[in-house]
Coordinates of C-alpha atoms in Angstrom, one line a residue:
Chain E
X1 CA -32.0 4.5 -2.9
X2 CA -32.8 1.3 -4.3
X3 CA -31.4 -1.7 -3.7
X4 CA -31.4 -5.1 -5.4
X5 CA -30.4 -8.4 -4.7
X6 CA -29.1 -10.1 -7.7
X7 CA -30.0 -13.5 -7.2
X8 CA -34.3 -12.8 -6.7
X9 CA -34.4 -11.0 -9.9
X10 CA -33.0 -12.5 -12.9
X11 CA -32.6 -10.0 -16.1
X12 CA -33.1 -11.2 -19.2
X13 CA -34.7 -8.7 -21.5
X14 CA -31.9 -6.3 -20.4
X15 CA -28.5 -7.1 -18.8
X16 CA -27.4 -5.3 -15.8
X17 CA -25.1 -2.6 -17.0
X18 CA -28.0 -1.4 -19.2
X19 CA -30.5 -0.9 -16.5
X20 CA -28.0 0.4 -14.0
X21 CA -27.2 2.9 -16.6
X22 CA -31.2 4.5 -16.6
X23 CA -30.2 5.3 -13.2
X24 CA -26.7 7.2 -13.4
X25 CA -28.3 9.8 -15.6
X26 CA -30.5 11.0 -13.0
X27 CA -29.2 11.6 -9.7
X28 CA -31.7 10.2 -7.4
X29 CA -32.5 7.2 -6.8
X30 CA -29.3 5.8 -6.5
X31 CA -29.1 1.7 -7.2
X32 CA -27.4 -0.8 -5.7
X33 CA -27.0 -4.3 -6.2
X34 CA -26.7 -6.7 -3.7
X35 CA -24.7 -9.7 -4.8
X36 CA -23.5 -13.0 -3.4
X37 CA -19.7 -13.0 -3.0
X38 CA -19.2 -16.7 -4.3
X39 CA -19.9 -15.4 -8.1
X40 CA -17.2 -13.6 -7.9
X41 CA -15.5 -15.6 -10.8
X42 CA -18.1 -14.0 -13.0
X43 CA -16.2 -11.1 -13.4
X44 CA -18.0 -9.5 -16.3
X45 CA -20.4 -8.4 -14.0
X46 CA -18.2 -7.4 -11.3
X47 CA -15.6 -5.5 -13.4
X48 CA -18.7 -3.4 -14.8
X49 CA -18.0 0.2 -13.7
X50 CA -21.5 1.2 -14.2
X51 CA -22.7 -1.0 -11.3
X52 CA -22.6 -0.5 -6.8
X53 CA -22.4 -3.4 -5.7
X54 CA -22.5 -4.4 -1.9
X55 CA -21.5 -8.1 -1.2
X56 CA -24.2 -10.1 1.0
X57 CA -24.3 -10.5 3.4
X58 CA -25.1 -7.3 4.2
X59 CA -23.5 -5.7 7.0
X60 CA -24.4 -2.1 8.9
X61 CA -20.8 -1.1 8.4
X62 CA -20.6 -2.2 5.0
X63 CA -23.5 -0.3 3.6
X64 CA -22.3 2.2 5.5
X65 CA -18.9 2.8 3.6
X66 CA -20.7 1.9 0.5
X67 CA -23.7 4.5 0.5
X68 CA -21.2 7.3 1.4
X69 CA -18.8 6.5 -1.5
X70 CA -21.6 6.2 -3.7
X71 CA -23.5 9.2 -2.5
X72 CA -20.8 11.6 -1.7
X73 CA -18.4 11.0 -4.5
X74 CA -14.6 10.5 -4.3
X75 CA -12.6 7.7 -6.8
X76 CA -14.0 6.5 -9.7
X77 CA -17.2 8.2 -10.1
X78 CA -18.0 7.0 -6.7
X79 CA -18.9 3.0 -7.5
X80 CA -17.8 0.5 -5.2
X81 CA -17.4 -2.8 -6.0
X82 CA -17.3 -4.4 -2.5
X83 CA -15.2 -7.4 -1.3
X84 CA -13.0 -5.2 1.2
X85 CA -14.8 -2.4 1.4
X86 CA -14.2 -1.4 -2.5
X87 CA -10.9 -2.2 -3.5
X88 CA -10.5 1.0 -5.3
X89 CA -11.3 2.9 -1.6
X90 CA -8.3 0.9 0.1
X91 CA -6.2 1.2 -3.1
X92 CA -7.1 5.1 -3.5
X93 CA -5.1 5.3 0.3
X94 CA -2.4 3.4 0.0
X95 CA -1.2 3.2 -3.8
X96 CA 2.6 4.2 -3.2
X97 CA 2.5 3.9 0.1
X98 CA 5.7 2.2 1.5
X99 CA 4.6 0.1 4.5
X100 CA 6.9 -1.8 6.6
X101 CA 5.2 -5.5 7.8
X102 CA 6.9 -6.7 10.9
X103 CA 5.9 -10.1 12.0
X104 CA 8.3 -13.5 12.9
X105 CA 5.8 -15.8 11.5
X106 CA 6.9 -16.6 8.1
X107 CA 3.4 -17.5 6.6
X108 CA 1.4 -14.7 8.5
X109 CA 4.1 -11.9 6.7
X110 CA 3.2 -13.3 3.4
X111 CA 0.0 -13.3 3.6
X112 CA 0.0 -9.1 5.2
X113 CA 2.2 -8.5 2.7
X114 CA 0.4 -10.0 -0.1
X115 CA -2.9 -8.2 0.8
X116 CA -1.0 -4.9 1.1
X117 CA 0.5 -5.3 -2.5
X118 CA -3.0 -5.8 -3.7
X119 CA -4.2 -2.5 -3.1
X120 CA -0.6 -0.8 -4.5
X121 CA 1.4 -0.4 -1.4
X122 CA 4.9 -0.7 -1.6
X123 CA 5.6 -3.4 1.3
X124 CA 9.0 -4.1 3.1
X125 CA 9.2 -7.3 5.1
X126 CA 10.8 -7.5 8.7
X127 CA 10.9 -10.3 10.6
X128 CA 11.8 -9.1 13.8
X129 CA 11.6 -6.2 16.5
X130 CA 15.5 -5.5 16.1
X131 CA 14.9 -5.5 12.2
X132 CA 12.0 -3.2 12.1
X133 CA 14.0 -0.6 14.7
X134 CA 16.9 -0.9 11.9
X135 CA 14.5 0.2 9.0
X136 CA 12.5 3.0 11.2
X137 CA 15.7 4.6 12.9
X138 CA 14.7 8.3 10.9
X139 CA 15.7 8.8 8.3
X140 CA 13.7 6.7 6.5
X141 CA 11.2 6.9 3.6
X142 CA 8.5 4.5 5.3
X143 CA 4.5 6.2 5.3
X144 CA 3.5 3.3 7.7
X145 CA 4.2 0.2 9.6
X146 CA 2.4 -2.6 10.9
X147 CA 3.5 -4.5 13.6
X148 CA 3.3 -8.0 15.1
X149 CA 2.4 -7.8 18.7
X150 CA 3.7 -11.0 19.5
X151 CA 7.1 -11.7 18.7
X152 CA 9.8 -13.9 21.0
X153 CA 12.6 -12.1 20.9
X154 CA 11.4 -8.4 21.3
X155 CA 7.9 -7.9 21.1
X156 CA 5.9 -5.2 19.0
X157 CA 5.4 -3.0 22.2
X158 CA 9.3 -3.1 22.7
X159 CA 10.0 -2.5 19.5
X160 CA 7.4 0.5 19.0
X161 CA 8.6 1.8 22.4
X162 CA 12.1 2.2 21.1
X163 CA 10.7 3.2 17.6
X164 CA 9.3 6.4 19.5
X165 CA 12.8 6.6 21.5
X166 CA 14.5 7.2 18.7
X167 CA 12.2 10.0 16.7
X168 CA 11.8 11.7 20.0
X169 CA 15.2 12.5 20.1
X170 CA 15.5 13.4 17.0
X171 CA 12.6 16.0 17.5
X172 CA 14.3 17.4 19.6
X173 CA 17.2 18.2 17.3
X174 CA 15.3 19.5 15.1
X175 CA 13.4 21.9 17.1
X176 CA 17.1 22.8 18.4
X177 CA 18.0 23.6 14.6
X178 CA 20.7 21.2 14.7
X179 CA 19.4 19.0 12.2
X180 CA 18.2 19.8 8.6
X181 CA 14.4 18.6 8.3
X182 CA 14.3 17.6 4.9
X183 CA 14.1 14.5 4.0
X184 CA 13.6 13.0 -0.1
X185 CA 11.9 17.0 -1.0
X186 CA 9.5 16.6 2.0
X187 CA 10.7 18.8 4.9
X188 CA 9.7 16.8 8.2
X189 CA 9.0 19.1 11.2
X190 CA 8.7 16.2 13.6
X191 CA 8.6 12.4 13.1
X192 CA 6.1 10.1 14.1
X193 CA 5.8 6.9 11.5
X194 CA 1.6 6.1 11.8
X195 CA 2.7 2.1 13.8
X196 CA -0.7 -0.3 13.6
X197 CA -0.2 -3.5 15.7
X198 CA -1.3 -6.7 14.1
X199 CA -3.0 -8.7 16.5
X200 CA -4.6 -12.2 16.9
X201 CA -6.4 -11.9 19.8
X202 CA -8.0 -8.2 20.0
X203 CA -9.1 -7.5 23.5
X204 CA -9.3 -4.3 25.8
X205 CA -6.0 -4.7 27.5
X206 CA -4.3 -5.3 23.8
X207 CA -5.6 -1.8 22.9
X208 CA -4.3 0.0 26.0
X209 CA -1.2 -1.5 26.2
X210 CA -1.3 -0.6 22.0
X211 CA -1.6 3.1 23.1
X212 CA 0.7 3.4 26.1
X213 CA 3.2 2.1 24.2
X214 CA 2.8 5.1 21.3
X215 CA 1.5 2.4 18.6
X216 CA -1.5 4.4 17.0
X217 CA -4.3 1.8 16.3
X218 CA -4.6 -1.7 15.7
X219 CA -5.7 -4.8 13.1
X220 CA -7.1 -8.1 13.4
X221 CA -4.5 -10.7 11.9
X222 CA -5.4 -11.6 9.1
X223 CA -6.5 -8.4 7.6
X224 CA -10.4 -8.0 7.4
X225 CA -11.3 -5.4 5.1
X226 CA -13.5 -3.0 6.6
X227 CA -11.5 -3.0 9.9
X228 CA -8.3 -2.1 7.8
X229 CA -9.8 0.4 5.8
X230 CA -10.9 2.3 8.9
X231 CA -7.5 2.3 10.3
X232 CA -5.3 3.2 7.6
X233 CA -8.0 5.9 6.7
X234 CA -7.2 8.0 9.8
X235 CA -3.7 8.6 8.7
X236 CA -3.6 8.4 5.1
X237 CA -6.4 10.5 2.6
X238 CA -7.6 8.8 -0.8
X239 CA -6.0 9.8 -4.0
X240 CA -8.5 10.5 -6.2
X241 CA -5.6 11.2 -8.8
X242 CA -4.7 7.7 -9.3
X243 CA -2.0 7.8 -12.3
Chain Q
X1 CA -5.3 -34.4 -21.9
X2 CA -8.9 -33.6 -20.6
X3 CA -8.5 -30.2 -19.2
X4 CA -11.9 -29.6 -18.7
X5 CA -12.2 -32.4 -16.8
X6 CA -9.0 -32.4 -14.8
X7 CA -10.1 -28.6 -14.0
X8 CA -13.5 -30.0 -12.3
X9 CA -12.2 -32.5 -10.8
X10 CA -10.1 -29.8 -8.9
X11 CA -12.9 -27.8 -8.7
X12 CA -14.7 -30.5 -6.8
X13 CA -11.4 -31.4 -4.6
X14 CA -11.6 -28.0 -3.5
X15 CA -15.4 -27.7 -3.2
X16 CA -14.5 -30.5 -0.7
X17 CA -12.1 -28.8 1.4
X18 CA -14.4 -26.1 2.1
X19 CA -17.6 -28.3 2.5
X20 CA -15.7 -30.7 4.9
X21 CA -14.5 -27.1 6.8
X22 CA -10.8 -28.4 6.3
X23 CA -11.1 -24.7 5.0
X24 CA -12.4 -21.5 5.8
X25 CA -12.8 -17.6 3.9
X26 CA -9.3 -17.1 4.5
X27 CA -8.5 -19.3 2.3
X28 CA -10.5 -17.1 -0.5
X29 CA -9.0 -14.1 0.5
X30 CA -5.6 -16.3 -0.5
X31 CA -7.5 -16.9 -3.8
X32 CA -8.0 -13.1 -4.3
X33 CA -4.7 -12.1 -3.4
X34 CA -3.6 -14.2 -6.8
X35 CA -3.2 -12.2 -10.1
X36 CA -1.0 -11.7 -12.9
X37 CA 1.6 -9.9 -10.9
X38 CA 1.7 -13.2 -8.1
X39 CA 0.3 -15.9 -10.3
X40 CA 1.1 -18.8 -7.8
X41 CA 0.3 -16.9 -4.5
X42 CA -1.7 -19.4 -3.3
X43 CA 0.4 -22.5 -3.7
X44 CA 3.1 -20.2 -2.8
X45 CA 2.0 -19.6 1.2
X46 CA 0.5 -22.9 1.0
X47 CA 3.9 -24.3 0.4
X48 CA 5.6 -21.9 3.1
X49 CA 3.2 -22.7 5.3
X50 CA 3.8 -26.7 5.3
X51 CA 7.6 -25.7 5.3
X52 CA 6.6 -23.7 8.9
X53 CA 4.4 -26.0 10.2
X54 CA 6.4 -28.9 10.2
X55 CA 9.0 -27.1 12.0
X56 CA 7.0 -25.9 14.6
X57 CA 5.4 -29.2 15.1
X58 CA 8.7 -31.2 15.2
X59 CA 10.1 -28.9 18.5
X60 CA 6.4 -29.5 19.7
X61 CA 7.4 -33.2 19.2
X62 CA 10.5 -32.8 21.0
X63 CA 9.0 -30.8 24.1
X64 CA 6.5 -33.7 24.3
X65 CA 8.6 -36.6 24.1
X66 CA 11.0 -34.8 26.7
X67 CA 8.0 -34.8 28.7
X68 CA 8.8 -31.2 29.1
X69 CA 6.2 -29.7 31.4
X70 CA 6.4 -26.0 30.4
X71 CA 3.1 -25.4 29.4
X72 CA 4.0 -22.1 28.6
X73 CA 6.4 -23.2 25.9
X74 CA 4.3 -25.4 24.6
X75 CA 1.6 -22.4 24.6
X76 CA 4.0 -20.4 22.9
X77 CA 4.2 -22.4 19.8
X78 CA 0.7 -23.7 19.2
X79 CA 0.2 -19.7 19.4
X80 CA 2.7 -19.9 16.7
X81 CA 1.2 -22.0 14.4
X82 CA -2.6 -21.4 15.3
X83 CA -1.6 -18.3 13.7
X84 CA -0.4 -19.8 10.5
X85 CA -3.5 -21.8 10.2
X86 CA -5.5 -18.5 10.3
X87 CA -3.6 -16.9 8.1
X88 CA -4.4 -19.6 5.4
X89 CA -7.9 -20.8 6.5
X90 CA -6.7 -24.4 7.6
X91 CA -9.9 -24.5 9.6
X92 CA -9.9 -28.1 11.3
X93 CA -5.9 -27.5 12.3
X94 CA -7.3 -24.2 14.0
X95 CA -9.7 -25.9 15.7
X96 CA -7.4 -28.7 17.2
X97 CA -4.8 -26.0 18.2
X98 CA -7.3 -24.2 20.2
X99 CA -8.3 -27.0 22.2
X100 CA -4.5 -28.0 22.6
X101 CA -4.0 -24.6 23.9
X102 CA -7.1 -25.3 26.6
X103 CA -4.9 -27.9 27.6
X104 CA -2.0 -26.0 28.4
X105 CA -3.9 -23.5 29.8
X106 CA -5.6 -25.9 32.5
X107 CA -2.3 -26.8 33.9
X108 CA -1.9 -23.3 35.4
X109 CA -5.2 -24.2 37.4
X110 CA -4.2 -27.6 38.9
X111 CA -0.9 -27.8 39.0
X112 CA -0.7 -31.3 40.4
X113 CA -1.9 -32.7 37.9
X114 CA 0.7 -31.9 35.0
X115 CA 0.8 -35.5 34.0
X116 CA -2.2 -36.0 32.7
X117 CA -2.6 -32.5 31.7
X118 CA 0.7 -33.6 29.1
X119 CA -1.0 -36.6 28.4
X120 CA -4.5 -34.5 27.0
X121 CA -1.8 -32.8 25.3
X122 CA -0.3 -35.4 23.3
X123 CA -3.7 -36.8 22.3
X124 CA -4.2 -33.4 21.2
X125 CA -1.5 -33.2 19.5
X126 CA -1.8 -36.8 17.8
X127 CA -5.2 -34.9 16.2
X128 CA -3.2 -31.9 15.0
X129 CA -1.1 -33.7 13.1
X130 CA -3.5 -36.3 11.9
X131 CA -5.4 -32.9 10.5
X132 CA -2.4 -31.7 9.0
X133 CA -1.3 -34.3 7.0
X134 CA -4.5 -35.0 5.6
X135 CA -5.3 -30.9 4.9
X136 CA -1.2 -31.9 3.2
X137 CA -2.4 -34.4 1.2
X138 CA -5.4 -33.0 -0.1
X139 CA -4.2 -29.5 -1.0
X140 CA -1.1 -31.2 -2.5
X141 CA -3.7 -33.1 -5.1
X142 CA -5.3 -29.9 -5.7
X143 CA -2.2 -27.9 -6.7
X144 CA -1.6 -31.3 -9.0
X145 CA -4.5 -30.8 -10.5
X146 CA -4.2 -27.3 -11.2
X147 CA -0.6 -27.3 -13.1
X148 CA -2.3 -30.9 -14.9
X149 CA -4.8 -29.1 -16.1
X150 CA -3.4 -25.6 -17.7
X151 CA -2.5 -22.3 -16.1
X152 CA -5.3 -21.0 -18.3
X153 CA -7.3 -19.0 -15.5
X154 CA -6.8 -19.3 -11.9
X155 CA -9.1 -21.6 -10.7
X156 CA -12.9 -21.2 -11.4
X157 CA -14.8 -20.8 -8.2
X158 CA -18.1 -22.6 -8.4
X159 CA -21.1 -21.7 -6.6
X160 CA -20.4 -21.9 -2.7

């Protein structure tokens, strides 16, 4: 592995793309470029496919995401061009995806949404507990939902609580045969909608109560990249066959 | 009509805001959430949020000049909009919400003293909304600038 930071070695004879390219002939060693985030505007460089690039400053987990995707493959030809963790990694999981965002605060909905747009998902808003218990009551075509914690009238552990209520029963139809399972072509054996809590303040006792109330994981509010990826990775796998 | 120069001078305005920590990464994540598909993003939640701020701050307002000592109230909605200043990177407003919230949260220590603990409060809040308007006022220049000078490219983002 070699890795380069941009800004202590300036290129002139040859530009970038041509000396990353003496290195994707041959497998070993791979090179990656470490590169200041604020020239982001210079998108010729980012946009160039030949190119791994890890935004500085560098960080364990980072590099760690990174290396694999440029080592072991998967996407498009296994580059990464890092802001949040590759945008092509988060997109590869949740192109398609239809995610419901619950969250009463106008400007912090906008703003999930937004970010889960970016990367292809197709994003539902709800701004309440009672609204998002309307959209998840199965049947329903959601892949995933992430939920505001803290919300006045019925909070996200109420509303996830109820969420769960409501598929359990309907479990248990279906394992009684008194219900058909299929649902838009996909035959459902047993529901359980993959609920990620949005949370300001991430402490211990947020994660328990998270759990005990059936939610499967949580996020920081606002999204951070690497933290997102992680989470939405343990339910959904990368489509390398991104039409 | 100088476009390049209206377009620095935005560029500088907003240079500014970060500098002067009025704001903070979020605020590029905003910037990178703006494409083709949602060409006015930013000014978009910018605009929301000003809409939801002001709200929030008016029954703030209203519990304060009630002398309303429900700490937990007030608690409840600086919670509120802290989290609309994260979600946009309004930095300084962040900052001024925490410590309100410190306020609040010292009344549940020494009860007895719930006057003065309202009265930290209002100062606090006096700052808050000093930091809003002029985070307001700055932004709203900015977005000025912007449409003055041509939806050619989203704003250039000069070296931090």
């Amino acid at each position: 592995m070699v890795l380069i930071d941009k800004e202590t070695w300036s290129l002139e004879a040859i530009t970038w793309s041509n000396f990353a390219s003496m290195f994707t002939n041959s497998k070993i060693p791979k090179l990656f470029i470490l590169a200041n985030p604020a020239l982001k505007n210079n998108s010729q460089f980012f946009q160039d496919v030949n190119l791994n690039i890890i935004l500085k400053p560098l960080r364990a987990s980072m590099l760690q995401v990174s290396l694999q995707r440029a080592l072991f493959g998967g996407g498009d030809k296994g580059n990464c061009r890092n802001g949040v963790v590759g945008n092509l990694s988060l997109g590869s999981l949740l192109q398609g995806k239809r995610i419901l965002v619950v969250d009463d605060n106008s400007v912090n909905l906008r703003v999930a949404a937004g970010a889960l747009k970016k990367y292809g998902a197709e994003v539902t808003c709800a701004d309440s507990g009672k609204r998002a218990i309307e959209f998840l009551k199965p049947p329903h075509s959601f892949d995933a939902c992430f939920m505001d914690i803290q919300m006045p009238e019925m909070d996200g552990f109420e509303a996830t609580r109820r969420i769960r209520g409501m598929e359990a029963a309907l479990n248990d139809r279906i394992k009684r045969d008194e219900v058909c399972r299929e649902i838009n072509g996909k035959v459902i054996q047993s529901w359980h909608i993959p609920i990620l809590a949005m949370t300001a303040d991430v402490i211990q006792a947020t994660h328990e109560e998270c759990l005990k109330s059936g939610m499967d994981g949580y996020v920081s509010k606002p999204f951070e990249g690497e933290q997102l990826y992680r989470e939405v990775a343990r339910f959904f796998k990368p489509n390398t066959k991104l039409s | 009509m100088d476009y390049v120069h209206l377009r620095r001078q935005a560029a500088s305005l907003r240079k500014g805001l970060f500098d002067q920590g009025y704001l903070d990464e979020q605020f590029y994540q905003l910037e990178d959430l703006q494409d083709d598909a949602s060409p006015n993003f930013v000014e978009e939640v910018v605009t929301l949020f000003f809409r939801d701020s002001t709200r929030l701050m008016a029954n703030i307002d209203q519990a304060l000049d009630k002398c309303v000592k429900d700490f937990n109230k007030l608690d409840v909605y600086m919670q509120q909009l802290k989290g609309s200043c994260t979600s946009i990177g309004a930095s300084r407003m962040k900052t001024e919400c925490t410590a309100f919230r410190e306020c609040c949260r010292d009344e549940n220590i020494e009860g007895s003293h719930s006057l003065s603990i309202l009265n930290l409060c209002m100062r606090s809040f006096q700052k808050i909304k000093r930091e809003h308007s002029v985070l307001r006022q700055k932004l709203e220049s900015y977005f000025q600038l912007l449409r003055q000078a041509g939806p050619v490219e989203c704003a250039t983002r000069p070296n931090k």
